[in-house]
Short mmCIF file of C-alpha atoms in Angstrom, two decimals:
data_model
loop_
_atom_site.label_atom_id
_atom_site.label_comp_id
_atom_site.label_asym_id
_atom_site.label_seq_id
_atom_site.Cartn_x
_atom_site.Cartn_y
_atom_site.Cartn_z
CA MET U 1 23.95 155.70 -169.95
CA GLU U 2 26.45 155.57 -172.49
CA PRO U 3 30.00 153.52 -173.26
CA ALA U 4 32.17 156.70 -172.73
CA PRO U 5 30.94 157.90 -169.01
CA LEU U 6 33.46 154.50 -168.08
CA SER U 7 36.42 156.91 -169.10
CA SER U 8 34.98 160.30 -168.63
CA LEU U 9 34.45 159.68 -165.41
CA GLN U 10 37.78 158.78 -164.31
CA GLU U 11 39.47 161.18 -166.94
CA GLU U 12 37.61 164.33 -165.73
CA GLY U 13 39.91 165.46 -163.25
CA GLU U 14 38.80 167.59 -160.12
CA GLY U 15 38.55 164.08 -157.82
CA ASP U 16 36.34 161.51 -157.39
CA PRO U 17 32.88 162.22 -158.30
CA ALA U 18 31.53 159.98 -155.33
CA GLY U 19 34.03 162.17 -153.44
CA GLU U 20 32.46 165.58 -154.42
CA ASP U 21 28.96 164.07 -153.79
CA SER U 22 29.88 162.72 -149.94
CA SER U 23 31.41 166.18 -149.20
CA ALA U 24 28.56 168.62 -151.16
CA PHE U 25 25.85 166.78 -150.22
CA SER U 26 26.10 164.64 -146.87
CA PRO U 27 24.03 166.15 -144.00
CA ALA U 28 26.94 165.37 -142.03
CA ALA U 29 29.81 167.61 -143.51
CA VAL U 30 30.84 170.62 -142.59
CA PRO U 31 28.01 173.86 -144.71
CA PRO U 32 30.43 174.80 -147.10
CA ARG U 33 31.23 178.66 -147.72
CA PRO U 34 28.35 180.36 -149.12
CA ALA U 35 29.01 180.72 -153.12
CA THR U 36 30.02 184.09 -154.19
CA HIS U 37 27.98 185.51 -156.78
CA HIS U 38 30.67 185.15 -159.49
CA SER U 39 30.65 181.56 -158.68
CA LEU U 40 27.12 181.18 -159.53
CA GLN U 41 27.05 182.92 -162.50
CA LYS U 42 29.73 180.80 -164.00
CA TYR U 43 27.30 177.87 -163.88
CA ALA U 44 24.00 179.49 -163.71
CA PRO U 45 21.87 178.22 -166.37
CA LEU U 46 21.53 179.68 -170.12
CA ASP U 47 18.08 179.69 -171.92
CA TRP U 48 18.10 177.57 -175.48
CA SER U 49 16.48 180.63 -177.01
CA ALA U 50 20.29 181.90 -177.52
CA TYR U 51 21.01 178.56 -179.71
CA PHE U 52 18.00 177.71 -181.46
CA ASP U 53 15.17 180.02 -182.70
CA GLU U 54 11.88 177.98 -181.88
CA GLU U 55 10.48 175.24 -179.71
CA ARG U 56 7.78 173.05 -181.26
CA ARG U 57 5.72 170.75 -179.93
CA VAL U 58 4.84 167.68 -182.14
CA ALA U 59 1.98 165.53 -181.27
CA ILE U 60 2.00 161.83 -182.70
CA PRO U 61 -1.07 161.64 -184.33
CA GLY U 62 -3.20 158.13 -182.71
CA THR U 63 -1.19 158.32 -179.76
CA ASP U 64 -0.37 160.72 -176.33
CA ASP U 65 3.04 161.13 -177.74
CA VAL U 66 4.03 164.86 -177.75
CA PHE U 67 7.86 165.22 -178.76
CA ASN U 68 9.57 168.41 -177.93
CA VAL U 69 11.93 169.52 -181.16
CA TYR U 70 14.05 172.25 -181.29
CA THR U 71 14.39 174.35 -184.47
CA ALA U 72 17.65 176.70 -185.97
CA GLY U 73 18.02 177.75 -189.45
CA SER U 74 16.23 178.37 -192.80
CA GLU U 75 17.95 177.42 -195.54
CA GLY U 76 19.73 174.13 -196.59
CA PRO U 77 18.99 170.73 -195.79
CA VAL U 78 18.06 169.40 -192.66
CA VAL U 79 20.25 168.17 -190.00
CA PHE U 80 18.41 165.86 -187.38
CA CYS U 81 20.26 165.00 -184.04
CA LEU U 82 19.20 162.47 -181.90
CA HIS U 83 20.89 162.53 -178.52
CA GLY U 84 22.33 159.87 -176.51
CA GLY U 85 20.69 158.33 -173.62
CA GLY U 86 19.96 160.78 -170.48
CA TYR U 87 21.45 164.06 -172.24
CA SER U 88 18.53 166.03 -174.27
CA GLY U 89 17.77 167.60 -177.65
CA LEU U 90 19.95 170.80 -176.15
CA SER U 91 23.15 168.74 -175.90
CA PHE U 92 23.10 170.29 -180.00
CA ALA U 93 22.59 173.96 -178.84
CA LEU U 94 26.07 175.52 -179.22
CA ALA U 95 26.41 173.15 -182.64
CA ALA U 96 23.25 174.23 -183.93
CA ARG U 97 23.95 178.30 -183.85
CA GLN U 98 27.09 176.88 -185.64
CA MET U 99 25.45 175.22 -188.59
CA LYS U 100 21.82 177.41 -188.51
CA GLU U 101 24.01 180.05 -191.31
CA LYS U 102 23.94 176.50 -193.62
CA ALA U 103 21.61 174.47 -192.35
CA ARG U 104 18.38 173.36 -190.79
CA VAL U 105 19.40 171.99 -187.33
CA VAL U 106 16.32 170.41 -185.65
CA ALA U 107 16.88 168.58 -181.98
CA MET U 108 14.26 166.42 -180.81
CA ASP U 109 13.99 165.10 -176.87
CA LEU U 110 13.44 161.25 -177.08
CA ARG U 111 11.44 159.36 -175.52
CA GLY U 112 11.71 159.79 -171.50
CA HIS U 113 14.16 162.54 -172.07
CA GLY U 114 14.03 166.61 -172.31
CA LYS U 115 10.36 167.76 -172.70
CA SER U 116 9.01 165.09 -174.60
CA THR U 117 6.11 163.35 -172.52
CA THR U 118 4.93 160.05 -173.75
CA SER U 119 2.71 157.04 -172.82
CA ASN U 120 5.29 155.30 -171.30
CA ASP U 121 8.45 157.00 -170.79
CA LEU U 122 10.40 153.92 -169.86
CA ASP U 123 10.03 152.32 -172.68
CA LEU U 124 13.53 153.02 -174.16
CA SER U 125 13.75 150.05 -176.46
CA ILE U 126 15.28 150.42 -179.99
CA GLU U 127 12.26 149.47 -182.30
CA THR U 128 9.92 152.27 -179.89
CA LEU U 129 12.56 155.16 -180.39
CA THR U 130 13.14 154.07 -184.11
CA ASN U 131 9.31 154.57 -184.08
CA ASP U 132 9.55 157.66 -182.40
CA VAL U 133 11.94 159.56 -184.90
CA ILE U 134 9.87 158.52 -188.01
CA ALA U 135 7.02 159.67 -186.73
CA VAL U 136 8.11 162.94 -185.59
CA ILE U 137 10.06 163.02 -188.97
CA ARG U 138 6.43 162.41 -190.98
CA ALA U 139 4.68 164.83 -188.42
CA MET U 140 7.14 167.03 -189.64
CA TYR U 141 7.41 166.86 -193.00
CA GLY U 142 4.54 164.52 -194.58
CA ASP U 143 5.25 162.71 -197.26
CA SER U 144 7.59 165.39 -199.11
CA PRO U 145 10.53 165.74 -196.72
CA PRO U 146 13.76 168.52 -197.72
CA ALA U 147 16.80 166.47 -197.63
CA ILE U 148 17.78 164.97 -194.33
CA ILE U 149 20.86 164.29 -192.40
CA LEU U 150 20.33 161.77 -189.25
CA VAL U 151 23.09 163.11 -186.76
CA GLY U 152 23.14 160.35 -183.75
CA HIS U 153 25.51 160.52 -180.09
CA SER U 154 26.10 157.38 -178.43
CA MET U 155 22.42 155.54 -177.86
CA GLY U 156 21.22 158.29 -180.05
CA GLY U 157 23.64 156.71 -183.08
CA SER U 158 22.18 153.57 -182.87
CA VAL U 159 18.51 155.26 -182.98
CA ALA U 160 19.91 157.28 -186.52
CA VAL U 161 21.23 154.13 -188.15
CA HIS U 162 18.08 152.09 -187.27
CA VAL U 163 16.21 155.08 -188.64
CA ALA U 164 18.16 154.75 -191.59
CA ALA U 165 18.43 151.22 -191.97
CA ARG U 166 14.93 150.94 -192.24
CA ARG U 167 15.22 153.35 -195.49
CA GLU U 168 11.10 154.70 -194.54
CA ILE U 169 12.78 158.00 -194.52
CA ARG U 170 12.27 159.75 -197.90
CA ASN U 171 15.23 161.95 -199.22
CA LEU U 172 17.60 160.99 -196.62
CA HIS U 173 21.47 161.72 -197.89
CA GLY U 174 23.47 161.59 -194.39
CA LEU U 175 24.23 159.98 -191.42
CA VAL U 176 26.80 160.74 -188.89
CA VAL U 177 27.72 158.79 -185.97
CA ILE U 178 28.61 160.19 -182.86
CA ASP U 179 31.79 158.26 -180.21
CA VAL U 180 29.41 154.87 -180.75
CA VAL U 181 31.09 151.74 -181.97
CA GLU U 182 29.34 148.18 -181.64
CA GLY U 183 32.71 146.31 -179.70
CA THR U 184 33.51 149.28 -177.15
CA ALA U 185 29.70 149.72 -176.50
CA MET U 186 28.62 146.18 -175.92
CA ALA U 187 31.73 145.68 -173.67
CA SER U 188 31.20 148.15 -171.34
CA LEU U 189 27.59 147.64 -170.89
CA VAL U 190 28.42 145.66 -167.90
CA HIS U 191 29.95 148.44 -165.68
CA MET U 192 26.74 150.33 -166.84
CA GLN U 193 25.08 150.12 -163.29
CA LYS U 194 28.44 151.09 -161.43
CA ILE U 195 28.89 153.91 -163.65
CA LEU U 196 25.26 154.96 -163.39
CA SER U 197 25.59 154.56 -159.17
CA ASN U 198 28.78 156.72 -159.25
CA ARG U 199 27.10 159.56 -160.64
CA ALA U 200 26.60 162.10 -158.00
CA GLN U 201 22.79 161.59 -158.08
CA HIS U 202 21.33 164.44 -156.00
CA PHE U 203 22.09 168.45 -156.31
CA PRO U 204 20.97 171.31 -154.42
CA SER U 205 20.34 173.67 -157.43
CA ILE U 206 20.91 173.32 -161.15
CA GLU U 207 24.33 175.24 -160.69
CA LYS U 208 25.44 172.41 -158.58
CA ALA U 209 24.44 170.10 -161.03
CA ILE U 210 26.27 172.01 -164.17
CA GLU U 211 29.43 172.61 -161.85
CA TRP U 212 29.43 168.57 -161.29
CA SER U 213 28.38 167.59 -165.21
CA VAL U 214 31.90 169.56 -165.78
CA LYS U 215 34.23 168.57 -162.77
CA GLY U 216 33.08 165.27 -162.26
CA GLY U 217 30.59 164.30 -165.08
CA PRO U 218 30.69 163.60 -169.26
CA LEU U 219 30.97 167.47 -170.05
CA ARG U 220 34.43 169.80 -170.66
CA ASN U 221 32.02 172.83 -172.22
CA ILE U 222 30.99 174.92 -169.54
CA GLU U 223 28.67 176.66 -171.70
CA SER U 224 26.92 173.84 -173.32
CA ALA U 225 26.31 172.38 -169.74
CA ARG U 226 24.65 175.49 -168.62
CA VAL U 227 22.49 174.98 -171.88
CA SER U 228 21.60 171.44 -171.69
CA ILE U 229 21.80 169.77 -168.04
CA PRO U 230 18.88 172.16 -166.82
CA SER U 231 16.66 170.03 -169.70
CA THR U 232 18.10 167.09 -168.06
CA LEU U 233 16.98 167.20 -164.42
CA LYS U 234 13.54 167.31 -162.38
CA TYR U 235 13.50 168.43 -158.81
CA ASP U 236 12.10 166.00 -156.61
CA GLU U 237 9.75 167.51 -154.18
CA SER U 238 10.21 164.86 -151.37
CA ARG U 239 13.99 165.32 -151.01
CA GLU U 240 13.67 168.78 -152.07
CA CYS U 241 16.89 168.36 -154.55
CA TYR U 242 17.80 168.13 -158.21
CA THR U 243 17.63 164.28 -159.75
CA TYR U 244 17.95 163.13 -162.83
CA ARG U 245 15.02 163.18 -165.53
CA THR U 246 15.50 159.81 -167.30
CA PRO U 247 16.03 156.54 -164.90
CA LEU U 248 18.68 155.31 -167.31
CA GLU U 249 19.03 152.28 -164.10
CA GLN U 250 15.65 151.19 -164.97
CA THR U 251 16.28 150.52 -168.86
CA GLU U 252 18.94 148.28 -168.39
CA LYS U 253 16.88 145.30 -170.34
CA TYR U 254 17.07 147.42 -173.40
CA TRP U 255 20.57 148.34 -173.61
CA LYS U 256 21.59 145.65 -175.46
CA GLY U 257 19.46 146.14 -178.05
CA TRP U 258 20.58 149.53 -179.04
CA TYR U 259 24.20 148.07 -179.81
CA GLU U 260 23.87 144.41 -180.72
CA GLY U 261 24.40 144.01 -184.90
CA LEU U 262 25.06 148.07 -184.74
CA SER U 263 28.36 147.71 -186.85
CA ASP U 264 27.04 145.70 -189.72
CA LYS U 265 23.70 147.69 -189.90
CA PHE U 266 25.97 151.00 -190.26
CA LEU U 267 27.59 149.53 -193.02
CA SER U 268 24.71 148.69 -194.43
CA CYS U 269 22.68 151.94 -194.61
CA PRO U 270 23.02 153.10 -198.00
CA VAL U 271 23.67 156.65 -197.35
CA GLN U 272 26.42 158.57 -197.08
CA LYS U 273 27.96 158.09 -193.82
CA ILE U 274 30.64 159.38 -191.41
CA LEU U 275 31.55 158.39 -188.08
CA LEU U 276 33.23 160.58 -185.41
CA LEU U 277 35.40 159.22 -182.43
CA ALA U 278 36.58 160.65 -179.43
CA GLY U 279 39.21 158.24 -179.41
CA THR U 280 41.60 156.08 -181.66
CA ASP U 281 41.31 152.23 -180.15
CA ARG U 282 37.66 151.59 -180.92
CA LEU U 283 36.60 150.51 -184.31
CA ASP U 284 35.62 146.88 -183.94
CA ARG U 285 36.52 144.30 -186.60
CA ALA U 286 33.35 144.88 -188.94
CA LEU U 287 34.15 148.50 -189.05
CA THR U 288 38.30 147.92 -189.67
CA ILE U 289 37.08 146.32 -192.67
CA GLY U 290 34.35 148.72 -193.77
CA GLN U 291 36.82 151.23 -193.23
CA MET U 292 39.16 149.82 -195.39
CA GLN U 293 36.74 149.28 -198.06
CA GLY U 294 35.77 152.83 -198.08
CA LYS U 295 32.54 152.05 -197.40
CA PHE U 296 32.55 155.37 -194.76
CA GLN U 297 34.24 158.24 -193.64
CA MET U 298 35.86 157.95 -189.73
CA VAL U 299 37.02 161.29 -188.44
CA VAL U 300 39.41 161.17 -184.40
CA VAL U 301 38.36 164.30 -182.85
CA ARG U 302 40.99 165.57 -180.48
CA HIS U 303 41.08 166.75 -177.54
CA THR U 304 37.07 166.02 -176.42
CA GLY U 305 34.91 164.09 -174.14
CA HIS U 306 32.12 161.23 -175.60
CA ALA U 307 30.03 164.35 -176.17
CA ILE U 308 31.94 166.01 -179.35
CA GLN U 309 29.17 167.67 -180.02
CA GLU U 310 29.05 169.88 -176.59
CA ASP U 311 32.52 169.75 -175.77
CA VAL U 312 33.65 171.36 -179.33
CA PRO U 313 30.62 172.13 -181.04
CA GLU U 314 32.92 174.74 -183.43
CA GLU U 315 34.75 171.56 -184.33
CA PHE U 316 32.04 169.53 -184.81
CA ALA U 317 30.10 171.60 -186.88
CA SER U 318 32.78 172.17 -189.37
CA HIS U 319 33.01 168.49 -189.65
CA ILE U 320 28.34 168.30 -190.30
CA LEU U 321 28.98 170.74 -193.06
CA ASN U 322 32.03 170.32 -194.52
CA PHE U 323 30.23 166.37 -195.02
CA ILE U 324 27.09 168.57 -196.55
CA SER U 325 29.77 170.37 -199.07
CA ARG U 326 31.78 167.23 -199.69
CA ASN U 327 28.36 165.14 -200.63
CA LYS U 328 26.82 168.37 -202.55
CA ILE U 329 23.91 168.01 -200.21
CA GLY U 330 21.25 170.93 -200.84
CA PRO U 331 17.67 172.01 -199.50
CA ASN U 332 15.69 168.97 -201.50
CA GLY U 333 18.97 166.38 -202.21
CA VAL U 334 21.69 165.76 -203.67
CA GLU U 335 22.62 169.32 -206.41
CA ILE U 336 23.24 168.95 -209.64
CA PRO U 337 26.93 169.86 -211.20
CA GLY U 338 27.53 172.97 -212.51
CA LEU U 339 24.68 174.58 -210.54
CA ILE U 340 26.24 173.94 -207.12
CA LYS U 341 26.80 177.22 -205.58
CA LYS U 342 26.26 177.78 -202.04
CA TRP U 343 27.41 174.21 -201.05
CA GLY U 344 30.40 174.16 -203.18
CA HIS U 345 34.28 174.47 -201.46
#
């Protein structure tokens, strides 16, 4: 449920997703030849443990909400990652493996996604999502958190901006927003229900879902899809197939709130900022002016789809680590010049 699937569904090649869906899953279709062992293996799920060090359940005091969080690394500042709508914390798995020698990576499953469970999984309002992230950070770190860099992809980018703008996270030193711009996002909302309905909706196996995600869906990196896609699915007993864990089509009333006013809010956040984009034509007026005034750094990442962190995880990780190094962010905050060792160039 992101601005970019409009283009990614068109760009990904391998034909029309709806066409693939009808041929692969229609009862009237000629049964496909049995998949060979090799092709099954190509799209077989991969476990998170090869990328993250630990999986934690973070219970929020006074509520029934329990958030699933993946962590990696033991040194450096915390890179706290928020995925896009319909994704999960495992969207950052490959990048976490690249970053965990120099940073502590935390990736949470937002409400209604992955393995997190809440009293209302359909409440994806920006206020609720923002409160969730602040509550998880407080539950994990108390009142004295280590240095934190917030990283958010698409819908998660909006959440990251709103969290930073609230100024309630102590020791927040950076904000990284991945491929979301208010102007483009707001303009694309009118197309979102059609985009969601045009996705392949049901899969006979997890392997088929992974295959679709890279052939007709939003991802371009098979390894990342093998890690992240299984966490975005659930098994439908009645239909004996897999479908999406998060019913984004039922959350339309919240979509506008994710992106309205986002550019000005981003520019007003009192921390170092970087915007990673998968295309050059996405800056709206407020961000164009802000960039000219040097209020944030912008990087255009070539040869990638909407999910930059999944498609090119090594390049994504290098941008994050360079951001940390350039801004001299150590494990407890900005390092004093002259004492910088690990974070210096």
